[in-house]
Short mmCIF file of C-alpha atoms in Angstrom, two decimals:
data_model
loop_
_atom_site.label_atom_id
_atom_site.label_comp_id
_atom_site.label_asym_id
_atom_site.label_seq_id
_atom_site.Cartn_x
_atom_site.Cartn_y
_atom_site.Cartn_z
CA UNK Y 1 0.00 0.00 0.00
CA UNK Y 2 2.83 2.04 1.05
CA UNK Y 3 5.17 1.76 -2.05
CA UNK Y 4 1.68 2.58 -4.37
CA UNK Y 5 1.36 5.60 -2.74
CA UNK Y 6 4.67 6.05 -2.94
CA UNK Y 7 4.53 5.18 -6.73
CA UNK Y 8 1.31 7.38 -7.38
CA UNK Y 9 3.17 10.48 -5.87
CA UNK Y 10 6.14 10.33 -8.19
CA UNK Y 11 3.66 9.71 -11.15
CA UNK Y 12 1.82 13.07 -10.04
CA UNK Y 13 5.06 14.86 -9.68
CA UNK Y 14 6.55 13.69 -12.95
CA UNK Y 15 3.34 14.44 -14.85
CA UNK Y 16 3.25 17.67 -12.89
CA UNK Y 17 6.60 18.63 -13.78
CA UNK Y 18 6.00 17.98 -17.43
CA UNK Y 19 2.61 19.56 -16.96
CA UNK Y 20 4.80 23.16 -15.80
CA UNK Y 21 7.49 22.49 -19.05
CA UNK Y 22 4.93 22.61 -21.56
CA UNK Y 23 3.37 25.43 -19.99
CA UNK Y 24 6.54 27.29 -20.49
CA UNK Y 25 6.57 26.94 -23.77
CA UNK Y 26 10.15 26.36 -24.88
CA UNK Y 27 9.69 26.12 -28.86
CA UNK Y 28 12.20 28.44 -30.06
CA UNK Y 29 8.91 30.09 -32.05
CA UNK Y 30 7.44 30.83 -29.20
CA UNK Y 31 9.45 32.71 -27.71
CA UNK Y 32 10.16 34.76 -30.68
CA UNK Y 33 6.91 35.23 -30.81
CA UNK Y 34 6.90 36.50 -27.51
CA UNK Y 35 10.01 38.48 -28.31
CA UNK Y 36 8.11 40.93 -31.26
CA UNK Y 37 5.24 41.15 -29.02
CA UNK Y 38 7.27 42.44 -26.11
CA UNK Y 39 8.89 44.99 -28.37
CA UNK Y 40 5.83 45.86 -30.51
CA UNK Y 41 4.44 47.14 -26.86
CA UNK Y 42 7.64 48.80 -26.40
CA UNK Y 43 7.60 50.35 -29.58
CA UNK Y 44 3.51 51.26 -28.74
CA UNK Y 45 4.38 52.74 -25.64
CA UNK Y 46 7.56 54.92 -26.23
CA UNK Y 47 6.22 56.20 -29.76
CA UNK Y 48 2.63 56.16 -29.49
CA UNK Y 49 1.73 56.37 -25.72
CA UNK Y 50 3.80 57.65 -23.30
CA UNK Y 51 5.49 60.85 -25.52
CA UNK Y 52 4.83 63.65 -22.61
CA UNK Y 53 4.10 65.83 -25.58
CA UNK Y 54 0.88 63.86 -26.61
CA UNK Y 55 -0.09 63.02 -23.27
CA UNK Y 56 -0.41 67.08 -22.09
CA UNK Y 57 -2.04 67.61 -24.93
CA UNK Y 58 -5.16 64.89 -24.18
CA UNK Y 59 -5.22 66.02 -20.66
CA UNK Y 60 -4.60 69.55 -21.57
CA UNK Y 61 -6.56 72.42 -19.24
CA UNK Y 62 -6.14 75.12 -21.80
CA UNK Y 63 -8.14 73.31 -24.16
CA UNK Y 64 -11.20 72.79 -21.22
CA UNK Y 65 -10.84 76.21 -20.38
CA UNK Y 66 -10.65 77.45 -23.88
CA UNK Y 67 -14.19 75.72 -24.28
CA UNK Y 68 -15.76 76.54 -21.35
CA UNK Y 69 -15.20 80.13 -21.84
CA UNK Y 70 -16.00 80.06 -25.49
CA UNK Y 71 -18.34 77.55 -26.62
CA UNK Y 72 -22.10 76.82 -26.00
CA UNK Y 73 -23.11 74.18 -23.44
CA UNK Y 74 -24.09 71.44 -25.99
CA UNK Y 75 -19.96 72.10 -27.58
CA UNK Y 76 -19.02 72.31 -23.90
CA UNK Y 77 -20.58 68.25 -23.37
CA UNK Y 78 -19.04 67.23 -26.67
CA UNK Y 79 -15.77 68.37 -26.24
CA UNK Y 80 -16.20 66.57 -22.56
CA UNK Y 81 -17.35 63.68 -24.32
CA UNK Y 82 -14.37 63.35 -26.95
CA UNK Y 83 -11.77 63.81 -24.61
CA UNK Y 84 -13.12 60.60 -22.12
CA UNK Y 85 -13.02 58.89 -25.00
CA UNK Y 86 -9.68 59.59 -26.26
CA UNK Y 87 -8.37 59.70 -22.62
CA UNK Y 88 -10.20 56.01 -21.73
CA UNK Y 89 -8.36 54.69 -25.49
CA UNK Y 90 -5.02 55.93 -23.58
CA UNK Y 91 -5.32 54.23 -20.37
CA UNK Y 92 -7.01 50.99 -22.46
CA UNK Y 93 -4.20 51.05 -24.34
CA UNK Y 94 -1.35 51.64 -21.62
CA UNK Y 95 -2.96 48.66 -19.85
CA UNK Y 96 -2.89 46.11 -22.83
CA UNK Y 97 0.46 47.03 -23.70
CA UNK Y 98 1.83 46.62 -19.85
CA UNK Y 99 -0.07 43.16 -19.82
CA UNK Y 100 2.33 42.21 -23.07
CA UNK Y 101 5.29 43.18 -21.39
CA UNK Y 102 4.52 41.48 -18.41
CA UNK Y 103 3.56 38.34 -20.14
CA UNK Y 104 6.88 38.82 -21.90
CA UNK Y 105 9.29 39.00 -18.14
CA UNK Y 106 6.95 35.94 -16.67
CA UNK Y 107 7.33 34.06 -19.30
CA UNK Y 108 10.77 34.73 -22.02
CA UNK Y 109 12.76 37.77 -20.24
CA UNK Y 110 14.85 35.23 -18.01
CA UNK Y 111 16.19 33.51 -21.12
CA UNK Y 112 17.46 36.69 -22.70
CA UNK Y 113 18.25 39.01 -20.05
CA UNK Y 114 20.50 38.30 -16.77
CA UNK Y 115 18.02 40.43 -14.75
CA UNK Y 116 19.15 40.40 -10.60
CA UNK Y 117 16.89 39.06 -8.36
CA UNK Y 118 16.38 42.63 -6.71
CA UNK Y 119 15.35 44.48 -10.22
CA UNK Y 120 13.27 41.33 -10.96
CA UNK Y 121 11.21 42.15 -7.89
CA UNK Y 122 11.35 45.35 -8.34
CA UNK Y 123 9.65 45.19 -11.73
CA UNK Y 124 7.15 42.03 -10.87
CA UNK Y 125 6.07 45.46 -7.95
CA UNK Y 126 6.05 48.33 -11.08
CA UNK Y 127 3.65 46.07 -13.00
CA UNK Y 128 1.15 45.08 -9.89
CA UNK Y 129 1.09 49.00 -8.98
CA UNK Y 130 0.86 49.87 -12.57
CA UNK Y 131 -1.73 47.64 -13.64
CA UNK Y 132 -4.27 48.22 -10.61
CA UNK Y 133 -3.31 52.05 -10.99
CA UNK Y 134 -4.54 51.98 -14.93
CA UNK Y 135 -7.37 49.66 -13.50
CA UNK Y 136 -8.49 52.83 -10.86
CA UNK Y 137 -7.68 55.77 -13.32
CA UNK Y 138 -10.08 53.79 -16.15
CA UNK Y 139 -12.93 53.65 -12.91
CA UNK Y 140 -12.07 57.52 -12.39
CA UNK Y 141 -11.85 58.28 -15.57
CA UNK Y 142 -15.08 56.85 -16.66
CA UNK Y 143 -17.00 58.59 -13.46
CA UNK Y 144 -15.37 61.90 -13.13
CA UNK Y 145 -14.02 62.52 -16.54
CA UNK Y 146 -10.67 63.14 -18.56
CA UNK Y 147 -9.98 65.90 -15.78
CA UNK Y 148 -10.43 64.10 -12.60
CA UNK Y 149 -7.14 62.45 -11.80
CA UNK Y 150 -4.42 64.66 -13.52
CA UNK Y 151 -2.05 63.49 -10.97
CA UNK Y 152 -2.80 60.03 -11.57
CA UNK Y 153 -2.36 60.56 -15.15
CA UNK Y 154 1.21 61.54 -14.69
CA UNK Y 155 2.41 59.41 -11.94
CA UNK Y 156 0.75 56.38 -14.27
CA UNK Y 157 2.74 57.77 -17.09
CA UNK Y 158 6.03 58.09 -15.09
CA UNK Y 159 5.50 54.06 -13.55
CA UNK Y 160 5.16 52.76 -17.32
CA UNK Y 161 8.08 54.97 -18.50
CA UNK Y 162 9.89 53.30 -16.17
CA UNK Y 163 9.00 49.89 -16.55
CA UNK Y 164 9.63 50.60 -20.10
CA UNK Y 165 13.33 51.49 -19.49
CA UNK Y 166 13.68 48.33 -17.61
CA UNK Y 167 12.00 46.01 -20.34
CA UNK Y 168 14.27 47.80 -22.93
CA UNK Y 169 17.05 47.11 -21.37
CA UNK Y 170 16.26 42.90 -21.55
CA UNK Y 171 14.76 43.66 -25.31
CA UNK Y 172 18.19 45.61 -26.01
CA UNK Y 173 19.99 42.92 -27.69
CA UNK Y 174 17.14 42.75 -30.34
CA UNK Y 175 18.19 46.84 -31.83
CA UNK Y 176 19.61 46.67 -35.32
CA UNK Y 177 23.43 47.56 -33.72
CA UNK Y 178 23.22 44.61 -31.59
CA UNK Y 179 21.71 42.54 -34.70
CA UNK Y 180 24.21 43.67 -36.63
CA UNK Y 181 26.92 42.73 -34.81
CA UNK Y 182 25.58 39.25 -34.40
CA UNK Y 183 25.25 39.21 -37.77
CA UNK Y 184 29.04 40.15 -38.88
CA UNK Y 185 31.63 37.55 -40.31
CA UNK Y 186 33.25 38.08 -37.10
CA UNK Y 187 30.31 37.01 -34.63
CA UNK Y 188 28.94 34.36 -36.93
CA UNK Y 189 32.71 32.75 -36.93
CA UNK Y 190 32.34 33.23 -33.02
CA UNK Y 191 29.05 31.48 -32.75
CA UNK Y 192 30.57 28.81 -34.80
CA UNK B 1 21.81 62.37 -46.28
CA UNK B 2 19.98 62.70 -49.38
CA UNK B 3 16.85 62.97 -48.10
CA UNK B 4 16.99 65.75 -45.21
CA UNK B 5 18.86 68.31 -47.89
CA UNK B 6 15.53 67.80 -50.44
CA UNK B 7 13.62 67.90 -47.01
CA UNK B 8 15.28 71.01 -46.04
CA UNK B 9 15.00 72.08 -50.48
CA UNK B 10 11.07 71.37 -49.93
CA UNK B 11 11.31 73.48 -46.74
CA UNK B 12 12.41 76.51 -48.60
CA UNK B 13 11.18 76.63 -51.68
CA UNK B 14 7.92 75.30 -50.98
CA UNK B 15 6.42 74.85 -47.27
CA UNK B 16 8.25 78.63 -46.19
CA UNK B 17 4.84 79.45 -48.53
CA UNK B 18 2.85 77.62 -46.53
CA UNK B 19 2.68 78.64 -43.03
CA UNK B 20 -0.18 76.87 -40.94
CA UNK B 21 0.17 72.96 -40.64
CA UNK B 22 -3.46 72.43 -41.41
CA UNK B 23 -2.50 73.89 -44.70
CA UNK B 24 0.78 72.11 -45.18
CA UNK B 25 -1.00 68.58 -43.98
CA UNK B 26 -3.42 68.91 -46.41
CA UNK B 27 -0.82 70.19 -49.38
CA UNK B 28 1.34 67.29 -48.77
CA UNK B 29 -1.70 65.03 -48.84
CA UNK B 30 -1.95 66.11 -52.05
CA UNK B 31 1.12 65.00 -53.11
CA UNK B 32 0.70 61.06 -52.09
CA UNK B 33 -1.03 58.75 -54.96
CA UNK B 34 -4.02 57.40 -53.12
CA UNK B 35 -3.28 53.70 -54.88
CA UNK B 36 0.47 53.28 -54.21
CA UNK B 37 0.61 55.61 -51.31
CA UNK B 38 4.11 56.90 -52.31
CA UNK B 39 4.59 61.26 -53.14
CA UNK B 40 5.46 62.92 -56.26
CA UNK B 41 6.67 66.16 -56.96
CA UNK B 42 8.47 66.82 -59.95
CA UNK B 43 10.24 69.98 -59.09
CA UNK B 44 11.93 67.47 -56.10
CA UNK B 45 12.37 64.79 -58.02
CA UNK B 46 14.31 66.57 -60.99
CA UNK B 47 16.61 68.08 -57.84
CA UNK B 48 17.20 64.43 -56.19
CA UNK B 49 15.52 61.14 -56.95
CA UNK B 50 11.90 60.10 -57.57
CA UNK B 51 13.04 57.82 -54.22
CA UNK B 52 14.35 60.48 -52.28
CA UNK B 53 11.81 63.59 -53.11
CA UNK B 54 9.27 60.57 -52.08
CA UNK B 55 11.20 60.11 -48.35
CA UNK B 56 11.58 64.07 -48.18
CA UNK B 57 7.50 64.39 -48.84
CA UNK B 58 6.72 61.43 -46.60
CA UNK B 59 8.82 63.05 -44.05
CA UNK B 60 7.83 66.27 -44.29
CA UNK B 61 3.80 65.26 -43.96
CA UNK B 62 4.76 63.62 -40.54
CA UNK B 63 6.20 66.53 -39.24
CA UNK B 64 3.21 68.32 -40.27
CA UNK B 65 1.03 66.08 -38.96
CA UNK B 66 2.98 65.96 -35.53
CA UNK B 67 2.78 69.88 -35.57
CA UNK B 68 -1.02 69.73 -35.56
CA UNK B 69 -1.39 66.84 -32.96
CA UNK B 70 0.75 69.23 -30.87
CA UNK B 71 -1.38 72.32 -31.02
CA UNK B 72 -3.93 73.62 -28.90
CA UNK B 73 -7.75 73.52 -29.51
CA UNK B 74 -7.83 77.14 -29.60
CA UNK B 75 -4.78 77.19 -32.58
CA UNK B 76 -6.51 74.53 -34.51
CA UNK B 77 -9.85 76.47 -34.71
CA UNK B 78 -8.02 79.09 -35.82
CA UNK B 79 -5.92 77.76 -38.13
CA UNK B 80 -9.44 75.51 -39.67
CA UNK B 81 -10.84 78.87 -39.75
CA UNK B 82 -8.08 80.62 -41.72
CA UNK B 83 -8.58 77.28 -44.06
CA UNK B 84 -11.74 78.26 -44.22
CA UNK B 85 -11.73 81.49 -45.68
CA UNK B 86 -8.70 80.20 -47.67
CA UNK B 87 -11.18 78.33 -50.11
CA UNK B 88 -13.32 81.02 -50.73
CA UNK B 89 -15.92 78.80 -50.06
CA UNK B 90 -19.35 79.57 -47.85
CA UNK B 91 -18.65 79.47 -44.56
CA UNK B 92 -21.69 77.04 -44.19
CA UNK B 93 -20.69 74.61 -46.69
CA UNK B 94 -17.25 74.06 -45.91
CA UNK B 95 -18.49 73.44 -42.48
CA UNK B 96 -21.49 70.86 -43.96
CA UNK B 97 -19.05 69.51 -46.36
CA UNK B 98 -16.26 68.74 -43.52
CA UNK B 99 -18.55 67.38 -40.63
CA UNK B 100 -20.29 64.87 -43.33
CA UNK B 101 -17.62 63.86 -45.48
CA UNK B 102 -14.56 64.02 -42.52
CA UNK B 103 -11.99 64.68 -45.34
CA UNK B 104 -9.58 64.52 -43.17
CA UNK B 105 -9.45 61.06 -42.95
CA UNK B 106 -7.26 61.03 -46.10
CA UNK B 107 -4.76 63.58 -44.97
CA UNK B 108 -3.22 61.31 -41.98
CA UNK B 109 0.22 60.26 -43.11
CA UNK B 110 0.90 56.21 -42.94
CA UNK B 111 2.52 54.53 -39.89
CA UNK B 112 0.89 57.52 -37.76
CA UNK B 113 0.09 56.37 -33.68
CA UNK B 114 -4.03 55.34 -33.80
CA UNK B 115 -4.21 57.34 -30.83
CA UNK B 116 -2.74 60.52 -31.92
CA UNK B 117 -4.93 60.08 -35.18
CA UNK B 118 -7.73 59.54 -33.15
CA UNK B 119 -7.09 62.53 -30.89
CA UNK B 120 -6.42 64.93 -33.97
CA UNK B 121 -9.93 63.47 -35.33
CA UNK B 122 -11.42 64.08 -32.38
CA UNK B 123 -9.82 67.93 -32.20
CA UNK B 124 -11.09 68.43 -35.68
CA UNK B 125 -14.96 67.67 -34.78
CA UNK B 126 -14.84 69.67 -31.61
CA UNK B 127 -13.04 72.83 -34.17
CA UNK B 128 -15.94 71.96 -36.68
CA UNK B 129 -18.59 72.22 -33.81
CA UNK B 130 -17.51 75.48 -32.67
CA UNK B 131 -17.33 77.21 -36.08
CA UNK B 132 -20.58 75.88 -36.80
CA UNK B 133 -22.02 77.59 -33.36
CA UNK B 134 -19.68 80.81 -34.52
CA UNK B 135 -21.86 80.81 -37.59
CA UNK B 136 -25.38 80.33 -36.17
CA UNK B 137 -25.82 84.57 -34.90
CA UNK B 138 -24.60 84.97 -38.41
CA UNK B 139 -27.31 82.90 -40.14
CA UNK B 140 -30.11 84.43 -37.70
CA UNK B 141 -28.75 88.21 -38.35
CA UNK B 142 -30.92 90.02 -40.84
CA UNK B 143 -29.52 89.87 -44.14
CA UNK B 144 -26.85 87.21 -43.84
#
């Protein structure tokens, strides 16, 4: 009785065990696969997203006041109107892209990039506070407005700048230099 | 290298002509084949290369664009307005013509962020709406 337990507790762990491999998905085109999507969000988020130009200009106050003072009430609820929607598509789209970068460190980042232990907690902390932050500002956003949280806005802003910095530096050896270089006579003779 | 001097050619001889970046977004819409997508200009092209007065145009709409994204409400109805009058069309038309049809839409240069495109759509109904409220004492004054 004893050595079937015994026997039916390794069988769980190996199938467990090979249960967590597959999970990981180790197929080389997997993980390229996670690879572009990690640094299509990167891309999103440092070109289309987080550029403090475009982000002052959907939050901007000159542009409520310049309404407000100007334009009839039923201009006044459109403008209202078309900024939550533009500012909700931000914060939407800050969120999905943080999700992809966070699938991309749970998941592939380990292979690539020789994160420490501290910066790896450190970032697994950046994407729980960034995440539930996006999660509150979408809840404020859609009760109160475009022009209820501008704090939130930028500290949300700042907290996905800097997890992008982070993820950039374990997508850095994917820039054309760094492709390059694996790709010369010199590397490929290495790698040989 | 090519390209920024016939960026910096098209610059001078041309865009220095066209001040507001409504006006220059729209001009160098102008110059992109709707089927192909790529720019022509002839006077660029005869300087550099059909390739490189192509990058220079492409270029050059992008900063345009980026200009326009960057300015305030209150510059963009003023800058639609000047437009506007530009056309020497009615006031009310233009307005009619640009709320139904959204020409716009065709004057967005490719690989543009969705959300700055959607924000500068967005700006441009909001500049429509308040022109067309501008307009309404006019309509209602005797004689207009």
């Amino acid at each position: 009785m004893i050595q079937l337990i015994a026997f039916l507790f390794v069988g769980l762990l190996l199938f467990s065990s090979v249960f967590f491999l597959m999970r990981r998905n180790p197929r080389p085109e997997g993980r390229s696969g996670a690879l572009v999507e990690a640094r299509q969000a990167l891309n999103a988020l440092q070109a289309g997203l987080l550029p403090p130009e475009l982000i002052e200009r959907i939050f901007a106050k000159e542009d409520l006041e310049y309404v407000m003072g100007e334009a009839p009430p039923n201009i006044q609820t459109l403008f209202l109107e078309e900024r939550k929607k533009t500012a909700l598509c931000w914060v939407n789209q800050v969120r999905r892209q943080i999700l992809s970068l966070k699938r991309f460190h749970l998941g592939s980042a380990r292979f690539y990039a020789r994160l420490s232990l501290k910066t790896e907690i450190e970032l697994a902390m950046d994407f729980a506070v960034l995440l539930a932050a996006c999660r509150a500002l979408q809840v404020v956003m859609y009760v109160g407005g475009p022009y209820a949280a501008p704090k939130m806005v930028d500290s949300t802003a700042a907290a996905a700048a800097r997890v992008c910095r982070i993820s950039e530096a374990s997508l850095d050896f994917l820039n054309p230099a760094h492709l390059s270089t694996l790709n010369g006579p010199s590397a490929g003779a290495a790698r040989l | 290298m090519d390209v920024q001097q016939a960026a910096e050619d098209l610059r001078k001889r041309t865009l220095s002509d066209i001040p507001r970046s409504l006006d220059r977004l729209i001009y160098l819409a102008s110059m992109r084949d709707y089927n192909t997508g790529l720019y022509y200009h002839d006077g660029l092209a005869s300087r550099f290369t059909q390739e490189v007065a192509c990058e220079a145009l492409a270029d050059c709409h992008r900063e345009a664009f980026r200009q326009l994204v960057g300015c305030s409400l209150q510059g963009l109805v003023g800058q639609m307005k000047a437009y506007m009058d530009s056309t020497h069309t009615s006031p009310s038309e233009f307005l009619t013509t640009w709320t139904r049809l959204e020409p716009y839409r065709v004057a967005v240069p490719v690989e543009t962020d969705a959300l700055s495109v959607q924000f500068l759509f967005s700006s441009f109904r909001i500049a429509l709406a308040i022109l067309g409220a501008r307009l309404v004492p006019q309509r209602g004054e005797p004689g207009a």
